[in-house]
């Protein structure tokens, strides 16, 4: 493009030289060629002055970009921050993008959902495979156990137990325990009799022992059944009272708190805790890795079904889409308000690192084609203006 612009200037110069001191039609051609040269040289000077000193001469107000690149970088940073990283603009763009609707439509396609599952399974498999046993031991031994030992457990346990008793959340567990106890006692009478009989005195006759142990079995079954069937049984009330008192002791009684802390320290300090934690982790990891390796296994299949179901819900639930788009906008606004200055500062830091000549070269290469069009247009427009001036001169 620079060659084309220079060629037009040279063409105008040749035409001017060939038509000099001519009248009539050639006079108009000569005037147009002269004005074309003036326009071409003037626009060449203007374009060149942006990036360097024309002909190497330190003419004032030339080489603007090399001299003022830092100011241009800061101005560009301010312009981006003031006109793009604004809350209203971000919210409008996210609302117009309809992110949740697009995600929903994309996930309803089984191929897309399967791709997400496959990629996630691959990343998870790589991550789990690279966790070594010694890393897990170090995590438990150096991070988790010291933290649990340092944190008092009594206030947490007391508050939790107090809320459980207050809400009656433990009643379901009590009912389950009574049901299982009644079932076991009913189906395992011989085992019960044998266990109780082993604790009978050696001198007691076996006939009496059998009658007593069977009687004990009947009474225990009846007692458990009575508690199971009566939600207001005094035994249930006694259990509630005992749990409530334990919660209060854990919160307020120093002796109970001390015993609880000693129990915690004794349990967590046992060597088997570390061994058990490592064994549980290895078992969990092996099972999960085996499931992830199977493309049609239950884990991947369930993840695929859940993703497609979520995509269908996004597609059909306008309220959910609105809520998620709002969350996305809030997150974007938070990120921009917190880190927007750092983002726009990248512009200034990058331009500051550039050498002045390097900055001019980069910008000129990026917009140079359009800049050469300015020279070409200057040549053409200058020629037309020269024709108009010459015409006016002839008419006058």
GROMACS .gro file of C-alpha atoms in nm:
model
  396
    1UNK     CA    1   0.000   0.000   0.000
    2UNK     CA    2   0.290   0.234   0.066
    3UNK     CA    3   0.429   0.151  -0.278
    4UNK     CA    4   0.093   0.234  -0.436
    5UNK     CA    5   0.077   0.568  -0.257
    6UNK     CA    6   0.432   0.659  -0.363
    7UNK     CA    7   0.357   0.551  -0.720
    8UNK     CA    8   0.061   0.789  -0.739
    9UNK     CA    9   0.282   1.072  -0.614
   10UNK     CA   10   0.544   0.994  -0.877
   11UNK     CA   11   0.277   0.969  -1.146
   12UNK     CA   12   0.144   1.313  -1.048
   13UNK     CA   13   0.499   1.451  -1.059
   14UNK     CA   14   0.560   1.311  -1.409
   15UNK     CA   15   0.228   1.449  -1.537
   16UNK     CA   16   0.309   1.786  -1.382
   17UNK     CA   17   0.649   1.792  -1.551
   18UNK     CA   18   0.509   1.694  -1.891
   19UNK     CA   19   0.227   1.951  -1.890
   20UNK     CA   20   0.416   2.248  -1.746
   21UNK     CA   21   0.349   2.589  -1.911
   22UNK     CA   22   0.057   2.454  -2.113
   23UNK     CA   23  -0.279   2.619  -2.175
   24UNK     CA   24  -0.623   2.481  -2.243
   25UNK     CA   25  -0.701   2.126  -2.143
   26UNK     CA   26  -0.341   2.049  -2.049
   27UNK     CA   27  -0.346   2.348  -1.819
   28UNK     CA   28  -0.624   2.184  -1.621
   29UNK     CA   29  -0.423   1.859  -1.614
   30UNK     CA   30  -0.114   2.044  -1.493
   31UNK     CA   31  -0.304   2.219  -1.213
   32UNK     CA   32  -0.461   1.892  -1.101
   33UNK     CA   33  -0.122   1.717  -1.100
   34UNK     CA   34   0.037   2.000  -0.904
   35UNK     CA   35  -0.238   1.992  -0.641
   36UNK     CA   36  -0.215   1.610  -0.627
   37UNK     CA   37   0.152   1.634  -0.538
   38UNK     CA   38   0.076   1.889  -0.267
   39UNK     CA   39  -0.199   1.669  -0.121
   40UNK     CA   40   0.014   1.354  -0.139
   41UNK     CA   41   0.315   1.517   0.028
   42UNK     CA   42   0.102   1.684   0.297
   43UNK     CA   43  -0.072   1.356   0.388
   44UNK     CA   44   0.261   1.169   0.373
   45UNK     CA   45   0.396   1.417   0.626
   46UNK     CA   46   0.087   1.379   0.848
   47UNK     CA   47   0.097   0.999   0.842
   48UNK     CA   48   0.472   0.978   0.892
   49UNK     CA   49   0.463   1.231   1.176
   50UNK     CA   50   0.256   0.989   1.383
   51UNK     CA   51   0.532   0.728   1.391
   52UNK     CA   52   0.865   0.899   1.324
   53UNK     CA   53   1.037   1.226   1.231
   54UNK     CA   54   0.979   1.287   0.857
   55UNK     CA   55   1.313   1.252   0.674
   56UNK     CA   56   1.475   1.221   1.018
   57UNK     CA   57   1.423   1.592   1.088
   58UNK     CA   58   1.318   1.674   1.447
   59UNK     CA   59   1.021   1.882   1.339
   60UNK     CA   60   0.804   1.981   1.640
   61UNK     CA   61   0.496   1.767   1.703
   62UNK     CA   62   0.622   1.471   1.503
   63UNK     CA   63   0.703   1.112   1.612
   64UNK     CA   64   0.396   1.138   1.836
   65UNK     CA   65   0.353   0.769   1.918
   66UNK     CA   66   0.715   0.698   2.024
   67UNK     CA   67   0.723   1.012   2.240
   68UNK     CA   68   0.377   0.982   2.396
   69UNK     CA   69   0.317   0.608   2.404
   70UNK     CA   70   0.298   0.601   2.786
   71UNK     CA   71   0.033   0.873   2.787
   72UNK     CA   72  -0.155   0.690   2.512
   73UNK     CA   73  -0.143   0.370   2.720
   74UNK     CA   74  -0.287   0.543   3.026
   75UNK     CA   75  -0.554   0.711   2.816
   76UNK     CA   76  -0.649   0.379   2.662
   77UNK     CA   77  -0.663   0.222   3.009
   78UNK     CA   78  -0.896   0.496   3.132
   79UNK     CA   79  -1.109   0.470   2.818
   80UNK     CA   80  -1.158   0.092   2.860
   81UNK     CA   81  -1.233   0.127   3.231
   82UNK     CA   82  -1.483   0.409   3.187
   83UNK     CA   83  -1.664   0.278   2.880
   84UNK     CA   84  -1.652  -0.102   2.906
   85UNK     CA   85  -1.596  -0.216   3.265
   86UNK     CA   86  -1.912  -0.056   3.404
   87UNK     CA   87  -2.182  -0.241   3.599
   88UNK     CA   88  -2.472  -0.136   3.375
   89UNK     CA   89  -2.285  -0.235   3.058
   90UNK     CA   90  -2.180  -0.572   3.201
   91UNK     CA   91  -2.532  -0.654   3.319
   92UNK     CA   92  -2.680  -0.554   2.983
   93UNK     CA   93  -2.435  -0.770   2.790
   94UNK     CA   94  -2.484  -1.074   3.011
   95UNK     CA   95  -2.861  -1.033   2.991
   96UNK     CA   96  -2.841  -1.004   2.613
   97UNK     CA   97  -2.612  -1.309   2.593
   98UNK     CA   98  -2.871  -1.533   2.769
   99UNK     CA   99  -2.598  -1.758   2.901
  100UNK     CA  100  -2.817  -2.002   3.090
  101UNK     CA  101  -3.045  -2.058   2.791
  102UNK     CA  102  -2.748  -2.131   2.568
  103UNK     CA  103  -2.596  -2.365   2.825
  104UNK     CA  104  -2.931  -2.541   2.864
  105UNK     CA  105  -2.975  -2.599   2.491
  106UNK     CA  106  -2.613  -2.713   2.463
  107UNK     CA  107  -2.642  -2.964   2.747
  108UNK     CA  108  -2.965  -3.119   2.619
  109UNK     CA  109  -2.762  -3.254   2.330
  110UNK     CA  110  -2.633  -3.591   2.449
  111UNK     CA  111  -2.306  -3.557   2.257
  112UNK     CA  112  -2.227  -3.230   2.433
  113UNK     CA  113  -2.323  -3.361   2.776
  114UNK     CA  114  -2.116  -3.675   2.719
  115UNK     CA  115  -1.821  -3.459   2.620
  116UNK     CA  116  -1.844  -3.269   2.949
  117UNK     CA  117  -1.865  -3.595   3.143
  118UNK     CA  118  -1.572  -3.749   2.955
  119UNK     CA  119  -1.353  -3.443   3.004
  120UNK     CA  120  -1.445  -3.417   3.371
  121UNK     CA  121  -1.383  -3.788   3.426
  122UNK     CA  122  -1.044  -3.763   3.258
  123UNK     CA  123  -0.936  -3.466   3.470
  124UNK     CA  124  -1.065  -3.630   3.789
  125UNK     CA  125  -0.892  -3.958   3.701
  126UNK     CA  126  -0.560  -3.779   3.646
  127UNK     CA  127  -0.597  -3.589   3.972
  128UNK     CA  128  -0.682  -3.897   4.178
  129UNK     CA  129  -0.405  -4.100   4.017
  130UNK     CA  130  -0.143  -3.845   4.116
  131UNK     CA  131  -0.239  -3.832   4.483
  132UNK     CA  132   0.012  -4.057   4.657
  133UNK     CA  133  -0.042  -4.242   4.984
  134UNK     CA  134   0.230  -4.041   5.154
  135UNK     CA  135   0.055  -3.720   5.046
  136UNK     CA  136  -0.268  -3.837   5.204
  137UNK     CA  137  -0.086  -3.942   5.521
  138UNK     CA  138   0.084  -3.602   5.539
  139UNK     CA  139  -0.249  -3.424   5.491
  140UNK     CA  140  -0.416  -3.617   5.771
  141UNK     CA  141  -0.118  -3.619   6.005
  142UNK     CA  142   0.007  -3.263   5.954
  143UNK     CA  143  -0.310  -3.070   5.872
  144UNK     CA  144  -0.634  -3.240   5.971
  145UNK     CA  145  -0.542  -3.410   6.300
  146UNK     CA  146  -0.362  -3.107   6.449
  147UNK     CA  147  -0.655  -2.890   6.353
  148UNK     CA  148  -0.909  -3.127   6.511
  149UNK     CA  149  -0.695  -3.159   6.823
  150UNK     CA  150  -0.658  -2.783   6.858
  151UNK     CA  151  -1.028  -2.710   6.805
  152UNK     CA  152  -1.247  -2.767   7.117
  153UNK     CA  153  -1.511  -3.024   7.032
  154UNK     CA  154  -1.738  -2.980   7.333
  155UNK     CA  155  -1.907  -2.653   7.222
  156UNK     CA  156  -1.970  -2.789   6.874
  157UNK     CA  157  -2.098  -3.126   6.998
  158UNK     CA  158  -2.309  -2.961   7.270
  159UNK     CA  159  -2.470  -2.712   7.031
  160UNK     CA  160  -2.538  -2.982   6.774
  161UNK     CA  161  -2.686  -3.220   7.031
  162UNK     CA  162  -2.898  -2.940   7.180
  163UNK     CA  163  -3.050  -2.859   6.840
  164UNK     CA  164  -3.106  -3.228   6.764
  165UNK     CA  165  -3.294  -3.283   7.093
  166UNK     CA  166  -3.489  -2.959   7.053
  167UNK     CA  167  -3.608  -3.056   6.704
  168UNK     CA  168  -3.664  -3.421   6.795
  169UNK     CA  169  -3.444  -3.520   6.502
  170UNK     CA  170  -3.313  -3.821   6.694
  171UNK     CA  171  -3.657  -3.983   6.725
  172UNK     CA  172  -3.630  -4.142   6.385
  173UNK     CA  173  -3.297  -4.300   6.480
  174UNK     CA  174  -3.446  -4.425   6.809
  175UNK     CA  175  -3.741  -4.578   6.622
  176UNK     CA  176  -3.504  -4.750   6.380
  177UNK     CA  177  -3.291  -4.887   6.665
  178UNK     CA  178  -3.599  -5.019   6.849
  179UNK     CA  179  -3.736  -5.179   6.534
  180UNK     CA  180  -3.408  -5.353   6.460
  181UNK     CA  181  -3.365  -5.459   6.823
  182UNK     CA  182  -3.716  -5.607   6.832
  183UNK     CA  183  -3.659  -5.789   6.506
  184UNK     CA  184  -3.327  -5.934   6.622
  185UNK     CA  185  -3.467  -6.043   6.959
  186UNK     CA  186  -3.765  -6.209   6.792
  187UNK     CA  187  -3.558  -6.398   6.535
  188UNK     CA  188  -3.262  -6.487   6.759
  189UNK     CA  189  -3.413  -6.622   7.079
  190UNK     CA  190  -3.161  -6.909   7.102
  191UNK     CA  191  -2.865  -6.672   7.065
  192UNK     CA  192  -3.008  -6.445   7.334
  193UNK     CA  193  -3.067  -6.735   7.572
  194UNK     CA  194  -2.717  -6.866   7.512
  195UNK     CA  195  -2.556  -6.527   7.577
  196UNK     CA  196  -2.752  -6.475   7.900
  197UNK     CA  197  -2.704  -6.835   8.009
  198UNK     CA  198  -2.327  -6.805   7.988
  199UNK     CA  199  -2.344  -6.546   8.266
  200UNK     CA  200  -2.550  -6.765   8.501
  201UNK     CA  201  -2.380  -6.899   8.823
  202UNK     CA  202  -2.203  -7.230   8.773
  203UNK     CA  203  -2.390  -7.385   9.058
  204UNK     CA  204  -2.736  -7.295   8.923
  205UNK     CA  205  -2.929  -7.594   8.775
  206UNK     CA  206  -2.959  -7.584   8.398
  207UNK     CA  207  -3.338  -7.633   8.411
  208UNK     CA  208  -3.378  -7.320   8.619
  209UNK     CA  209  -3.133  -7.134   8.400
  210UNK     CA  210  -3.332  -7.220   8.087
  211UNK     CA  211  -3.661  -7.106   8.240
  212UNK     CA  212  -3.510  -6.784   8.373
  213UNK     CA  213  -3.331  -6.694   8.048
  214UNK     CA  214  -3.644  -6.764   7.840
  215UNK     CA  215  -3.843  -6.550   8.079
  216UNK     CA  216  -3.587  -6.272   8.052
  217UNK     CA  217  -3.610  -6.297   7.674
  218UNK     CA  218  -3.987  -6.260   7.681
  219UNK     CA  219  -3.968  -5.963   7.915
  220UNK     CA  220  -3.703  -5.788   7.707
  221UNK     CA  221  -3.902  -5.843   7.385
  222UNK     CA  222  -4.216  -5.712   7.551
  223UNK     CA  223  -4.033  -5.412   7.695
  224UNK     CA  224  -3.874  -5.319   7.360
  225UNK     CA  225  -4.208  -5.366   7.184
  226UNK     CA  226  -4.381  -5.144   7.441
  227UNK     CA  227  -4.129  -4.865   7.390
  228UNK     CA  228  -4.148  -4.906   7.013
  229UNK     CA  229  -4.526  -4.875   7.005
  230UNK     CA  230  -4.558  -4.590   7.257
  231UNK     CA  231  -4.406  -4.259   7.133
  232UNK     CA  232  -4.461  -4.112   7.482
  233UNK     CA  233  -4.307  -4.396   7.678
  234UNK     CA  234  -4.123  -4.288   7.991
  235UNK     CA  235  -3.805  -4.456   7.862
  236UNK     CA  236  -3.812  -4.227   7.558
  237UNK     CA  237  -3.861  -3.929   7.786
  238UNK     CA  238  -3.572  -4.043   8.004
  239UNK     CA  239  -3.350  -4.070   7.696
  240UNK     CA  240  -3.451  -3.720   7.586
  241UNK     CA  241  -3.377  -3.584   7.930
  242UNK     CA  242  -3.040  -3.758   7.940
  243UNK     CA  243  -2.943  -3.622   7.597
  244UNK     CA  244  -3.060  -3.273   7.690
  245UNK     CA  245  -2.856  -3.283   8.009
  246UNK     CA  246  -2.554  -3.410   7.820
  247UNK     CA  247  -2.585  -3.120   7.575
  248UNK     CA  248  -2.596  -2.870   7.861
  249UNK     CA  249  -2.300  -3.034   8.031
  250UNK     CA  250  -2.099  -3.021   7.711
  251UNK     CA  251  -2.174  -2.651   7.683
  252UNK     CA  252  -2.139  -2.546   8.046
  253UNK     CA  253  -1.981  -2.813   8.268
  254UNK     CA  254  -1.598  -2.791   8.275
  255UNK     CA  255  -1.558  -3.150   8.397
  256UNK     CA  256  -1.772  -3.290   8.114
  257UNK     CA  257  -1.586  -3.073   7.865
  258UNK     CA  258  -1.254  -3.196   7.999
  259UNK     CA  259  -1.363  -3.560   7.970
  260UNK     CA  260  -1.482  -3.496   7.616
  261UNK     CA  261  -1.151  -3.340   7.518
  262UNK     CA  262  -0.959  -3.631   7.669
  263UNK     CA  263  -1.175  -3.874   7.477
  264UNK     CA  264  -1.116  -3.679   7.157
  265UNK     CA  265  -0.740  -3.671   7.213
  266UNK     CA  266  -0.734  -4.044   7.294
  267UNK     CA  267  -0.931  -4.135   6.982
  268UNK     CA  268  -0.745  -3.906   6.741
  269UNK     CA  269  -0.408  -3.993   6.892
  270UNK     CA  270  -0.454  -4.365   6.833
  271UNK     CA  271  -0.226  -4.491   6.553
  272UNK     CA  272  -0.512  -4.683   6.398
  273UNK     CA  273  -0.689  -4.358   6.308
  274UNK     CA  274  -0.423  -4.270   6.052
  275UNK     CA  275  -0.415  -4.623   5.916
  276UNK     CA  276  -0.793  -4.637   5.890
  277UNK     CA  277  -0.813  -4.296   5.718
  278UNK     CA  278  -0.554  -4.402   5.463
  279UNK     CA  279  -0.729  -4.735   5.401
  280UNK     CA  280  -1.066  -4.566   5.355
  281UNK     CA  281  -0.914  -4.315   5.113
  282UNK     CA  282  -0.747  -4.589   4.909
  283UNK     CA  283  -1.068  -4.792   4.894
  284UNK     CA  284  -1.265  -4.487   4.786
  285UNK     CA  285  -1.005  -4.391   4.526
  286UNK     CA  286  -0.985  -4.740   4.376
  287UNK     CA  287  -1.362  -4.767   4.352
  288UNK     CA  288  -1.395  -4.425   4.195
  289UNK     CA  289  -1.111  -4.482   3.949
  290UNK     CA  290  -1.265  -4.811   3.841
  291UNK     CA  291  -1.598  -4.637   3.785
  292UNK     CA  292  -1.438  -4.353   3.591
  293UNK     CA  293  -1.256  -4.597   3.363
  294UNK     CA  294  -1.585  -4.747   3.245
  295UNK     CA  295  -1.747  -4.517   2.983
  296UNK     CA  296  -2.083  -4.687   3.037
  297UNK     CA  297  -2.040  -4.733   3.411
  298UNK     CA  298  -2.293  -4.612   3.667
  299UNK     CA  299  -2.093  -4.304   3.767
  300UNK     CA  300  -2.058  -4.165   3.415
  301UNK     CA  301  -2.409  -4.269   3.325
  302UNK     CA  302  -2.553  -4.095   3.627
  303UNK     CA  303  -2.347  -3.781   3.560
  304UNK     CA  304  -2.466  -3.780   3.199
  305UNK     CA  305  -2.830  -3.816   3.300
  306UNK     CA  306  -2.799  -3.541   3.559
  307UNK     CA  307  -2.636  -3.301   3.312
  308UNK     CA  308  -2.903  -3.360   3.049
  309UNK     CA  309  -3.176  -3.323   3.309
  310UNK     CA  310  -3.018  -2.998   3.425
  311UNK     CA  311  -3.002  -2.877   3.065
  312UNK     CA  312  -3.369  -2.962   3.014
  313UNK     CA  313  -3.460  -2.777   3.330
  314UNK     CA  314  -3.265  -2.473   3.217
  315UNK     CA  315  -3.444  -2.482   2.884
  316UNK     CA  316  -3.792  -2.506   3.033
  317UNK     CA  317  -3.765  -2.306   3.356
  318UNK     CA  318  -3.757  -1.932   3.286
  319UNK     CA  319  -3.735  -1.844   3.655
  320UNK     CA  320  -3.425  -2.061   3.698
  321UNK     CA  321  -3.264  -1.904   3.392
  322UNK     CA  322  -3.331  -1.557   3.526
  323UNK     CA  323  -3.183  -1.651   3.862
  324UNK     CA  324  -2.868  -1.804   3.713
  325UNK     CA  325  -2.817  -1.513   3.473
  326UNK     CA  326  -2.847  -1.282   3.772
  327UNK     CA  327  -2.584  -1.483   3.956
  328UNK     CA  328  -2.355  -1.465   3.652
  329UNK     CA  329  -2.402  -1.089   3.629
  330UNK     CA  330  -2.338  -1.046   4.001
  331UNK     CA  331  -2.021  -1.254   3.973
  332UNK     CA  332  -1.897  -1.056   3.672
  333UNK     CA  333  -1.972  -0.723   3.841
  334UNK     CA  334  -1.795  -0.839   4.158
  335UNK     CA  335  -1.490  -0.950   3.959
  336UNK     CA  336  -1.476  -0.624   3.766
  337UNK     CA  337  -1.529  -0.404   4.071
  338UNK     CA  338  -1.259  -0.592   4.260
  339UNK     CA  339  -1.009  -0.665   3.985
  340UNK     CA  340  -1.107  -0.421   3.707
  341UNK     CA  341  -0.820  -0.186   3.780
  342UNK     CA  342  -0.573  -0.474   3.757
  343UNK     CA  343  -0.727  -0.583   3.426
  344UNK     CA  344  -0.706  -0.243   3.263
  345UNK     CA  345  -0.361  -0.183   3.411
  346UNK     CA  346  -0.237  -0.466   3.186
  347UNK     CA  347  -0.275  -0.223   2.894
  348UNK     CA  348  -0.053   0.039   3.053
  349UNK     CA  349   0.205  -0.212   3.179
  350UNK     CA  350   0.229  -0.376   2.837
  351UNK     CA  351   0.271  -0.048   2.648
  352UNK     CA  352   0.519   0.081   2.907
  353UNK     CA  353   0.741  -0.220   2.840
  354UNK     CA  354   0.745  -0.147   2.468
  355UNK     CA  355   1.028   0.053   2.321
  356UNK     CA  356   0.903   0.373   2.154
  357UNK     CA  357   1.008   0.261   1.808
  358UNK     CA  358   0.871  -0.088   1.872
  359UNK     CA  359   0.535   0.056   1.977
  360UNK     CA  360   0.522   0.271   1.666
  361UNK     CA  361   0.610  -0.028   1.449
  362UNK     CA  362   0.342  -0.249   1.605
  363UNK     CA  363   0.071   0.013   1.567
  364UNK     CA  364   0.177   0.106   1.215
  365UNK     CA  365   0.169  -0.257   1.106
  366UNK     CA  366  -0.177  -0.293   1.255
  367UNK     CA  367  -0.335   0.015   1.093
  368UNK     CA  368  -0.081   0.088   0.820
  369UNK     CA  369  -0.307  -0.017   0.534
  370UNK     CA  370  -0.569   0.239   0.629
  371UNK     CA  371  -0.302   0.504   0.682
  372UNK     CA  372  -0.175   0.456   0.327
  373UNK     CA  373  -0.533   0.501   0.203
  374UNK     CA  374  -0.517   0.845   0.364
  375UNK     CA  375  -0.221   0.927   0.140
  376UNK     CA  376  -0.395   0.788  -0.165
  377UNK     CA  377  -0.711   0.983  -0.088
  378UNK     CA  378  -0.503   1.297  -0.029
  379UNK     CA  379  -0.349   1.258  -0.373
  380UNK     CA  380  -0.687   1.217  -0.546
  381UNK     CA  381  -0.872   1.482  -0.345
  382UNK     CA  382  -0.580   1.726  -0.389
  383UNK     CA  383  -0.600   1.681  -0.764
  384UNK     CA  384  -0.975   1.748  -0.768
  385UNK     CA  385  -0.931   2.059  -0.552
  386UNK     CA  386  -0.656   2.181  -0.789
  387UNK     CA  387  -0.895   2.142  -1.085
  388UNK     CA  388  -1.163   2.342  -0.902
  389UNK     CA  389  -0.917   2.620  -0.813
  390UNK     CA  390  -0.782   2.635  -1.170
  391UNK     CA  391  -1.136   2.641  -1.309
  392UNK     CA  392  -1.229   2.927  -1.078
  393UNK     CA  393  -0.912   3.114  -1.180
  394UNK     CA  394  -0.992   3.076  -1.554
  395UNK     CA  395  -1.352   3.189  -1.505
  396UNK     CA  396  -1.245   3.496  -1.311
   0.00000   0.00000   0.00000
